[in-house]
XYZ file of C-alpha atoms in Angstrom:
575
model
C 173.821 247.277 75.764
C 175.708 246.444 72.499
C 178.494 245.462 74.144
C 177.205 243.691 76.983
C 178.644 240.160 77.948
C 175.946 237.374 78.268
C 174.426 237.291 81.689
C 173.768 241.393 81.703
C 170.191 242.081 82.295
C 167.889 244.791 82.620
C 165.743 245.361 85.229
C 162.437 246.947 84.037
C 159.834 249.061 86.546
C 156.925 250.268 85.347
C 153.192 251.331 86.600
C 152.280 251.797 82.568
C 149.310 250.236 80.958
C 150.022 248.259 78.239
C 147.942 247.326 74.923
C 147.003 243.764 75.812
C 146.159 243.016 71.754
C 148.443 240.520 69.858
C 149.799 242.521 67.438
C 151.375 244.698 70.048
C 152.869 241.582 71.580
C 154.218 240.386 68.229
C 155.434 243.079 66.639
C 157.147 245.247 69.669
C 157.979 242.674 72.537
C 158.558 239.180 70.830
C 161.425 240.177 68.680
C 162.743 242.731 71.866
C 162.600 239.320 73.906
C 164.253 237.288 70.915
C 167.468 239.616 70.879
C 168.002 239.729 74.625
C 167.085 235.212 74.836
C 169.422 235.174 71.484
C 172.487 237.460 73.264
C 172.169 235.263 76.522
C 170.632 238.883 78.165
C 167.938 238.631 80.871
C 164.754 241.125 81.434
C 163.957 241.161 85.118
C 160.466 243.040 86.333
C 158.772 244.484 89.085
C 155.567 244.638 89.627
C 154.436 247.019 91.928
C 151.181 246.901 94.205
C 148.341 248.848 92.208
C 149.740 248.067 88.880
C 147.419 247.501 86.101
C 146.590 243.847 84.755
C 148.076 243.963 81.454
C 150.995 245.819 83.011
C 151.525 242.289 84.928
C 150.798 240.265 81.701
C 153.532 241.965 79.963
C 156.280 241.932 82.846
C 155.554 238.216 83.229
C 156.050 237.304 80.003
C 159.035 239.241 79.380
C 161.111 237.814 82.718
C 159.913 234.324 81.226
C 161.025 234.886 77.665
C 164.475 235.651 78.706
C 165.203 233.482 81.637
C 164.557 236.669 83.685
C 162.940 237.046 87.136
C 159.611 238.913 88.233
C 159.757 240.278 91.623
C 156.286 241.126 93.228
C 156.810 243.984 95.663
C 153.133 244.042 96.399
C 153.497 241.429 99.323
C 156.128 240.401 102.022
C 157.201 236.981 99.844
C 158.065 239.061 97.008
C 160.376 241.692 99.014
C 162.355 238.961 100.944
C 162.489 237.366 97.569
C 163.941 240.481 95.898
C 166.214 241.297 98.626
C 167.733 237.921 98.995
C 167.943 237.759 94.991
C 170.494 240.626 95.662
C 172.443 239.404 98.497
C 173.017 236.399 96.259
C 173.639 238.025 93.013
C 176.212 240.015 94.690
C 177.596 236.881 96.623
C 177.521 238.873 100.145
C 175.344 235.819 101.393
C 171.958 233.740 101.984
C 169.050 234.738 104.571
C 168.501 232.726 107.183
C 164.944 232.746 108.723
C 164.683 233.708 112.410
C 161.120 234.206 112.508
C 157.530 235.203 111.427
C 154.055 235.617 112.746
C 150.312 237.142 111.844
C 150.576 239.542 114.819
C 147.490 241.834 116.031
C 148.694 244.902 117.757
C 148.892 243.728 121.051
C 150.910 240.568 120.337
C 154.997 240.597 120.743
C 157.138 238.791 118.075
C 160.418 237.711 119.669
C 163.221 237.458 116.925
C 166.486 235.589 118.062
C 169.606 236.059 115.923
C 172.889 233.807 116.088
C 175.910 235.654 116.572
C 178.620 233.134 116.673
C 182.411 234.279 117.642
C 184.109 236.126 115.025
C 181.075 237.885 113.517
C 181.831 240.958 111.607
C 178.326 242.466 111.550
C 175.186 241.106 111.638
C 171.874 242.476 109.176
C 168.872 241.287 110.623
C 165.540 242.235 108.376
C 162.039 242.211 108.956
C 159.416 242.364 106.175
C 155.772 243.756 107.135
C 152.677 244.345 106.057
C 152.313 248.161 107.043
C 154.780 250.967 108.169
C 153.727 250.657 112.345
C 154.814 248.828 114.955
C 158.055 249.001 117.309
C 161.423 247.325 116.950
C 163.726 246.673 120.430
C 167.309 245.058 119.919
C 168.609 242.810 123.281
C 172.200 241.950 123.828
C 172.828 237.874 124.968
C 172.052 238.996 128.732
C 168.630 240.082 127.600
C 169.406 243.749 128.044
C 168.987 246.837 125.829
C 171.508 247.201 123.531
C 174.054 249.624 124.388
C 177.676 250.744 123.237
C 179.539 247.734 125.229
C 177.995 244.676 123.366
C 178.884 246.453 120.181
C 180.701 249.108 117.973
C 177.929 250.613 116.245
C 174.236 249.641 114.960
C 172.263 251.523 112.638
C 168.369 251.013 111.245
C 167.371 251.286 107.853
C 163.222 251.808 107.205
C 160.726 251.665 104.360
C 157.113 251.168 104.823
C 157.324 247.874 104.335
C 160.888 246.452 105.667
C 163.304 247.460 108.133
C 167.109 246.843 108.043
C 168.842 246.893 111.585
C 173.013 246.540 110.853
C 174.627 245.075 114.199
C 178.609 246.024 113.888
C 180.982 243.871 115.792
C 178.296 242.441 117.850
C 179.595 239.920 121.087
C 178.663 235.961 120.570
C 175.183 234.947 121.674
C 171.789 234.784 120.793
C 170.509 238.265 120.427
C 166.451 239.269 120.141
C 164.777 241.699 118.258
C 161.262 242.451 119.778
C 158.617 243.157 117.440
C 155.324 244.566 118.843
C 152.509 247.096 117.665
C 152.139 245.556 114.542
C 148.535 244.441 113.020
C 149.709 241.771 109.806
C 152.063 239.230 108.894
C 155.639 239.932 109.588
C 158.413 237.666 108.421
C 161.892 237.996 110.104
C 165.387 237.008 108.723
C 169.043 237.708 109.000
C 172.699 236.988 107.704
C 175.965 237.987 109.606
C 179.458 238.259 107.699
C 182.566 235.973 110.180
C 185.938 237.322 110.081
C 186.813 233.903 110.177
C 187.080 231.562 107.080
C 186.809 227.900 106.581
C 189.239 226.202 104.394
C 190.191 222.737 102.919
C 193.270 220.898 101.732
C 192.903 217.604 100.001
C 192.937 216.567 96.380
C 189.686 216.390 93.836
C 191.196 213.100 92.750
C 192.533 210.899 95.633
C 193.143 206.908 95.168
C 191.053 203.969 96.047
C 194.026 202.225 98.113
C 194.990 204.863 100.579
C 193.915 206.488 102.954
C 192.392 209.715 102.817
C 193.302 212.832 104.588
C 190.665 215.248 105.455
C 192.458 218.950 106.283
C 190.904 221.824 107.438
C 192.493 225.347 108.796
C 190.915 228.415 109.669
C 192.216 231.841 108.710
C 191.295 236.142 109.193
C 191.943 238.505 106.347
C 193.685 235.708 104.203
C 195.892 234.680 107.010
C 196.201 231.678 109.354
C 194.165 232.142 112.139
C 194.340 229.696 115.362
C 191.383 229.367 116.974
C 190.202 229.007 120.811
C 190.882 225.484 122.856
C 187.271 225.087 123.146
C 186.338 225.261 119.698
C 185.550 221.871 117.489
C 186.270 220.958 113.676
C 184.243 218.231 112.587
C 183.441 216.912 109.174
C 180.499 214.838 108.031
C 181.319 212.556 105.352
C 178.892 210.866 102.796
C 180.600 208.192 100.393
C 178.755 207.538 97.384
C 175.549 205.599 98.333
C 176.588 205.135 101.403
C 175.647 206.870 104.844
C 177.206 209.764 106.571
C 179.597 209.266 108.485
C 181.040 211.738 111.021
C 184.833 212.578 112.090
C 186.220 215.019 114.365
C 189.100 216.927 113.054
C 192.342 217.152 115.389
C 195.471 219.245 115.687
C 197.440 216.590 117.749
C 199.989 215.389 115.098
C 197.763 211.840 114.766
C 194.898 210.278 112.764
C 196.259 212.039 109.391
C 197.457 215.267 111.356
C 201.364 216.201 110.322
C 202.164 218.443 112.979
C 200.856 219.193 116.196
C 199.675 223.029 117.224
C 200.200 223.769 113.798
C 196.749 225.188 113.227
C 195.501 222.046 110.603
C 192.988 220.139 111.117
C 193.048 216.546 109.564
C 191.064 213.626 109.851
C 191.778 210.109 108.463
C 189.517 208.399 106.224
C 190.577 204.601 105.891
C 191.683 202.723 102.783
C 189.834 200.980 101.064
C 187.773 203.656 99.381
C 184.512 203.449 97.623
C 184.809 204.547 94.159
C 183.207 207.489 93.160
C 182.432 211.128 94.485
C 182.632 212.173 98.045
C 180.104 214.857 99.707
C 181.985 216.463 102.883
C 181.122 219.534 105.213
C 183.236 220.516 107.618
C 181.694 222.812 110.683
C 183.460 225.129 113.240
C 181.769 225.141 116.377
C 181.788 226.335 120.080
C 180.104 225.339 123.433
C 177.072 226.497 123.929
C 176.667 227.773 120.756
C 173.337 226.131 118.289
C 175.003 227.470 114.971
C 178.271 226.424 113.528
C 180.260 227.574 110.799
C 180.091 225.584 107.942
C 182.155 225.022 104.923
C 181.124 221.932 101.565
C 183.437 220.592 99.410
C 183.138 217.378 97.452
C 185.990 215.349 96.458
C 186.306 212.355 94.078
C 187.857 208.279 94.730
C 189.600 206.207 91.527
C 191.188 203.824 90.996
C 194.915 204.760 90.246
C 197.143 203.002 88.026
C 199.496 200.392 90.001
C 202.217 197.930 89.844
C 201.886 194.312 89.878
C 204.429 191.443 89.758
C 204.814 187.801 88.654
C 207.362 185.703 89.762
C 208.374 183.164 86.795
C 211.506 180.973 87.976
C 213.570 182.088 90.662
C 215.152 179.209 92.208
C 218.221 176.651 90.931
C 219.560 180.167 89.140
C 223.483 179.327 87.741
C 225.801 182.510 88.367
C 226.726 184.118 85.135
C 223.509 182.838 83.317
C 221.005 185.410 82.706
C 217.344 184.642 83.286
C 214.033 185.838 82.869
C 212.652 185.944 86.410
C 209.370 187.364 86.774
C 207.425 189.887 84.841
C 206.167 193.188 85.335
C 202.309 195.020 84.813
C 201.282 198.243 85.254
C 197.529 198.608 84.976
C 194.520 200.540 85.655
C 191.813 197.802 86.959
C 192.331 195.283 84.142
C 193.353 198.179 81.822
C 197.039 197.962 80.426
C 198.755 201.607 81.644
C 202.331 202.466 79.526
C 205.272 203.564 81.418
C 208.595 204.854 80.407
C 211.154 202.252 81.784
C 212.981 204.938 83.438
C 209.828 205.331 85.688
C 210.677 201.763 86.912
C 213.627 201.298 89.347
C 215.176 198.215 90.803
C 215.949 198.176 94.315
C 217.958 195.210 95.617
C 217.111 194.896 99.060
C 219.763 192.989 101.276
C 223.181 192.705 99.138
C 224.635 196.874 98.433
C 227.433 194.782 96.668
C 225.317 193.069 94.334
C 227.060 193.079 90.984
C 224.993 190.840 89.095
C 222.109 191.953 86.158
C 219.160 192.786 87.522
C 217.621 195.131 84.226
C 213.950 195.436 82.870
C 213.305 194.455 79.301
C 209.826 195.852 77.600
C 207.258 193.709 75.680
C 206.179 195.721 72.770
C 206.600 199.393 73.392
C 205.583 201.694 71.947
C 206.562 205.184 69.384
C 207.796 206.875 72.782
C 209.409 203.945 74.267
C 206.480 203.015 76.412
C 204.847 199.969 77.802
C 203.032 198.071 80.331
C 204.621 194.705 80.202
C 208.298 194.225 81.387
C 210.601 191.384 81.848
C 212.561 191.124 84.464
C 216.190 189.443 83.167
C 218.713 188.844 86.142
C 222.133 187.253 85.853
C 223.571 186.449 89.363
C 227.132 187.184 90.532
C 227.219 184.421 93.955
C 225.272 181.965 95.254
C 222.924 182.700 97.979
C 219.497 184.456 98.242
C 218.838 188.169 96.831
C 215.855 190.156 98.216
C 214.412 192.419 95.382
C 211.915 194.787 94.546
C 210.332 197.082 92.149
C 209.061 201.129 92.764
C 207.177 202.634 90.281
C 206.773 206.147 90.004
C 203.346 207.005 88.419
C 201.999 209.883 87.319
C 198.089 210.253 87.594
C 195.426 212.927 87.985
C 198.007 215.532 88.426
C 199.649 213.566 90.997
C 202.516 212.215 91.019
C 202.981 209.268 93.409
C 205.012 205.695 93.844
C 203.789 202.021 94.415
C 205.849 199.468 95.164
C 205.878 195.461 94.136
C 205.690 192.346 96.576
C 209.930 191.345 97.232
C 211.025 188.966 94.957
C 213.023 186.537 96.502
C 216.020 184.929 93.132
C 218.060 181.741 94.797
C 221.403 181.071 93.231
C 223.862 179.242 93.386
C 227.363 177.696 91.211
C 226.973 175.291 88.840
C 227.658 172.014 90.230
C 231.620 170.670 89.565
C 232.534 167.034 89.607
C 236.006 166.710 91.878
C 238.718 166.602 89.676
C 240.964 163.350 89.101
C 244.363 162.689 89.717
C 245.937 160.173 87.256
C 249.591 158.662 88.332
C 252.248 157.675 85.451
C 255.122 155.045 85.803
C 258.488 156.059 84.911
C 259.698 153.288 82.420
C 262.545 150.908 84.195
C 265.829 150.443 82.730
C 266.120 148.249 79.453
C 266.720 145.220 80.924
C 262.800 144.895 81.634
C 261.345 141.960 80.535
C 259.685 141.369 77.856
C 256.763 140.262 79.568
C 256.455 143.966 81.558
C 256.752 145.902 78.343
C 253.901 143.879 77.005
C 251.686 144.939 80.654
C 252.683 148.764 80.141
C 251.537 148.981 76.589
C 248.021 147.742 77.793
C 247.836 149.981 80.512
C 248.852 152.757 78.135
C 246.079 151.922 75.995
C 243.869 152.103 78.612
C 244.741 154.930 79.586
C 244.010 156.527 76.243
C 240.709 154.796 76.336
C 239.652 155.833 79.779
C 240.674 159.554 79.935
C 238.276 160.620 77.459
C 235.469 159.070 79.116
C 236.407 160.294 82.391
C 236.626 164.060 80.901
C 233.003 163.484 79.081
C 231.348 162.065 82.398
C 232.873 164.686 84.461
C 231.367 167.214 81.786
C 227.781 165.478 81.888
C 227.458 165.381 85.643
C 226.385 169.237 85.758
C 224.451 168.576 83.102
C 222.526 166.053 84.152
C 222.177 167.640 87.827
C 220.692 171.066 86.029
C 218.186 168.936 84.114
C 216.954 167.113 86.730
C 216.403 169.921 88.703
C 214.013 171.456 86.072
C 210.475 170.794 86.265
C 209.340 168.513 83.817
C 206.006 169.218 81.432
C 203.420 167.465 82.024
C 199.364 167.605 80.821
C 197.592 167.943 78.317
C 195.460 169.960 75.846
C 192.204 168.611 74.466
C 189.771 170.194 71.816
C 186.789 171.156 72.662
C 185.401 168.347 71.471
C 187.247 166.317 74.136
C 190.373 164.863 71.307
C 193.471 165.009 72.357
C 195.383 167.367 70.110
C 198.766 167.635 73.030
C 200.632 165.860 75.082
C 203.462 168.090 76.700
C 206.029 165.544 77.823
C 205.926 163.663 74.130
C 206.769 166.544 71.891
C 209.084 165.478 69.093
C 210.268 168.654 67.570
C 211.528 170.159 70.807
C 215.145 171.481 70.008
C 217.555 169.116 71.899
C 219.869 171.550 73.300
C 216.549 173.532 74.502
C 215.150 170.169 75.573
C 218.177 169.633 78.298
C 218.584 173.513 79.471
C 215.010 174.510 79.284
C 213.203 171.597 79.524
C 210.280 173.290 81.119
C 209.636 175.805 78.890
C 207.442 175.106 75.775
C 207.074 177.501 72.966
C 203.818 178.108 71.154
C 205.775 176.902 67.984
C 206.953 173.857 69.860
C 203.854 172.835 70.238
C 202.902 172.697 66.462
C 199.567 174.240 67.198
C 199.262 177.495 65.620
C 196.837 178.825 67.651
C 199.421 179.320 70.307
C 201.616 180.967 68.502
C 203.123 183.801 70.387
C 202.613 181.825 73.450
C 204.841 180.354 76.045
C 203.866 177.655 78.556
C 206.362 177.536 81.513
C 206.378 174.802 84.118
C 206.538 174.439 87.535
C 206.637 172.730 90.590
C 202.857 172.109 90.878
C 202.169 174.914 88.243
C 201.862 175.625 85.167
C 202.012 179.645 83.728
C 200.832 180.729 80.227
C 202.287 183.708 79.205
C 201.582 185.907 75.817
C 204.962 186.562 73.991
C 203.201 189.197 71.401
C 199.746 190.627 70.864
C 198.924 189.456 67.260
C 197.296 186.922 68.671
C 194.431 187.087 71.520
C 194.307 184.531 73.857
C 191.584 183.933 76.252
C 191.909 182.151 79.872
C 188.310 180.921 81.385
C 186.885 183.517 79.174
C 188.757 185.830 80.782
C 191.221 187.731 78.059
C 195.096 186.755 79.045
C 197.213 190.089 80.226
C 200.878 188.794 80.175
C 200.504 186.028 82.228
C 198.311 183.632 83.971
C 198.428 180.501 85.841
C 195.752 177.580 84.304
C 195.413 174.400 86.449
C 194.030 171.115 85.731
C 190.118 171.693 83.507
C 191.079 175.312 82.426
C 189.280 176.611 78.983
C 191.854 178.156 76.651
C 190.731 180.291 73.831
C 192.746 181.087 71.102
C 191.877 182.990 67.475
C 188.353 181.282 67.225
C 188.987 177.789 68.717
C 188.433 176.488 72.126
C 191.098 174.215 74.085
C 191.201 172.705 77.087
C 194.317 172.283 79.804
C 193.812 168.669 81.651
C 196.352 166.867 83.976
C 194.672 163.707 82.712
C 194.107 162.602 79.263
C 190.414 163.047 78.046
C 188.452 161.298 75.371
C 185.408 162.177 73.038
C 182.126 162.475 74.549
């Protein structure tokens, strides 16, 4: 026993009487029951019919010491108790009750046993009170048993139990008749299939798909295809939810690859409940009460995704390089890091794109990882571009993709003002008058003058067409005491140069509140989008915290580094 791994036991039999005194107890069988509790060892006991009293003390209180069992062969419970203890213990199965009655000697106990197709052998057992009485086995037609309904039988008896061992026994419900028997007896049986049910499908699936309930059957660890008339259904139980039931089909649909293939499958539509899944799947035949059965459990999260937010993607100039939306991955409200190489950029309707379309991350981290990207994108012709984002994720050990919402980035040329054509005069011979000369020198001049200005306006034009095409900022932001601390379209440190080419973006600095520092606020048509440049600072939308960006309309709370702010389209004034 010295060496004996934890869960060893021994099993103790004894008709002995034992010294019931304490001291006995104490100083021989506590510390004996210590070292086996302490070595994770078990004492199991029988106690036999007859036995003396403290003999049952003592075997009792040993199994209970050490997490050990006490089987009572005195009585049918304790046999079929023992006996299925052992068909457990050495996995070959569970009894399943087919029968039992008080029975005087004239009365007939009719036992019926479930022999479903593919049944190896089947052990039927019948636990009585005495060692009389008469056993008859009956094929499904009701007749005696004989050589053609199976390969061999044999019976196994004991005064008190008898073991019949069906071999290769033909499907149907077969009897046992039990008569000339005075006492209780208790029938029961198990049967060994050839055939095996098994699963496919991930512990871990995702929330947003659909999931795919496969089943195959197979004989002596091979793929086994079984008869047109059988079934494969599954009963389903989401978490707190009620069972539901699908049938299981190899007809290439409803989640099933291939047709004839010998799978099983069964759909289970998106969205899923969160949380664990209890599913049995059962192999049954016409005619035929019991079904083989097979549980598994399997388990619904959320997975990380992919989300996008479109910034400003219209009025785009080729050859200037924007940021146009920006890019989350997330569990829930939880950021997720990425490597950007687990990103990829697919543009959708132009292969000749040669433009910039790249991602940029916001704060990654030591191994180049992070859940916020920029998308930059620098057009090479006017016209629309179709574009989207694939992620490829990596999860639960699964690896999988998810894909963004297109992005649709409108470009065109910046605008040119036609160019002008300017005539000279070829000076006449020097016999002019005086009175011409005088005319071509003030045309000259104005010339000179008029040139310049012509070059400038041509220069503003785009200019002025780009501006005016921005949206312009508008709003304002209030304390929460209802001052106005902001006024977006009266800021007077705005860069100038910013001011015309970016007139509707505003800069946490810009806005000489410091609160908002690492903050942009980026106008648009109708909206208005705060995003977080950095995370130094935490900003808070509605209470809500802000992840990258967020779109606050007119009475939105804005929490930043202790204070409270408040986003209004019209001005507001203390209470």
């Amino acid at each position: 026993m010295e060496g004996a791994p934890p869960g060893s036991g021994l099993y103790l039999i004894s008709t002995n009487k034992y010294p019931d005194h304490k001291n006995y107890i104490g100083h021989k069988l506590d510390p004996l029951a210590d070292l086996y509790f302490g070595r994770e060892w078990h004492i199991s006991t029988f106690a036999l019919s007859g036995i003396p009293e403290s003999n049952l003390e003592i075997s009792t209180k040993l199994a209970g010491s050490t997490s050990g069992h006490i089987f009572l062969l005195d009585n049918i419970n304790g046999l079929k108790s023992f006996t299925e203890h052992l068909l457990i213990t050495n996995k070959i199965g569970k009894l399943i009750p087919s029968g039992e009655k008080k029975l005087t000697f004239n009365d007939l106990l009719i036992s019926d046993i479930e022999v479903l197709p593919g049944t190896e052998y089947v052990m039927a057992m019948f636990f009585r009170d005495n060692n009389a009485g008469s056993f008859r086995l009956k094929n499904p037609d009701g007749l005696e048993a004989s050589t053609g309904d199976r390969s061999s039988s044999s019976v196994l008896e004991t005064p008190n139990t008898v073991i019949w061992i069906i071999n290769d026994p033909i499907p149907g419900i077969w009897n046992v008749d039990v008569t000339g028997i005075s006492g209780l007896v208790s029938s029961w049986y198990l049967s060994s299939n050839k055939y095996r049910l098994n699963f496919q499908m991930p512990e871990v699936v995702p929330t947003d798909e659909a999931a795919v309930i496969s089943a195959f059957i197979s004989e002596a660890e091979a793929l086994s295809k079984i008869s047109l008339d059988a079934t494969v259904e599954a009963d389903v139980t989401p978490p707190g939810l009620s069972t539901v039931s699908y049938k299981l089909k190899d007809d290439g649909s409803d989640g099933d690859s291939k047709s004839g293939d010998g799978y099983y499958s069964a759909s289970i539509p998106a969205p899923l409940s969160e949380g664990k899944y209890e599913v049995s799947i059962q192999l049954s035949w016409p005619d035929v009460k019991y079904s083989l059965t097979r549980d598994f459990t399997f388990e619904a999260k959320v997975f990380p995704s992919i989300t996008m937010e479109p910034l400003y993607t219209s009025n785009l100039f080729i050859g200037e390089e924007y940021t146009v939306a920006t890019i989350y991955t997330r569990i829930k409200d939880s950021p997720y890091s990425i490597l950007p190489s687990s990103i990829d950029a697919q543009v959708i309707n132009d292969a000749q794109f040669n433009g910039i379309l790249k991602l940029s991350a916001r704060s990654p981290d030591a191994e180049g990882k992070a859940w916020m990207y920029d998308v930059i994108f620098s057009p090479d012709k006017s016209g629309q571009l179709a574009t989207a984002f694939k992620a490829e994720l990596s999860y639960a050990n699964r690896t999988y993709s998810r894909y963004t919402e297109n992005l649709i980035l409108e470009s065109r040329e910046i605008p040119q003002a036609p160019a002008q054509n300017y005539s000279y005069t070829t000076p006449n011979d020097e016999s002019t008058d005086s009175s011409e000369t005088i005319n071509k020198s003030k045309t000259n001049m104005l010339l000179v003058i008029t040139i310049p200005i012509g070059v400038l306006f041509i220069l503003i034009i785009p200019i002025v067409i780009y501006r005016s095409s921005l949206p312009k900022p508008y709003g304002f932001i209030s304390d929460e005491s209802g001052n106005s601390v902001l006024i977006f379209n009266q800021l007077k440190n705005r860069n100038p140069v910013k001011s015309i080419f970016l007139r509707h973006v505003i800069t946490g600095a810009e806005t000489g509140i410091s609160e908002f520092a690492e903050t942009n606020f980026i106008f648009g048509k109708g909206s208005l989008l705060i995003t977080a440049t950095g995370s130094s600072h935490t900003i808070r939308i509605n209470n809500q915290p802000l992840v990258g960006s967020a779109y606050i309309s007119d009475g939105t709370w804005i929490g930043a580094t202790g204070k409270l702010f408040r986003f209004t389209t019209e001005k507001t004034y203390p209470e």
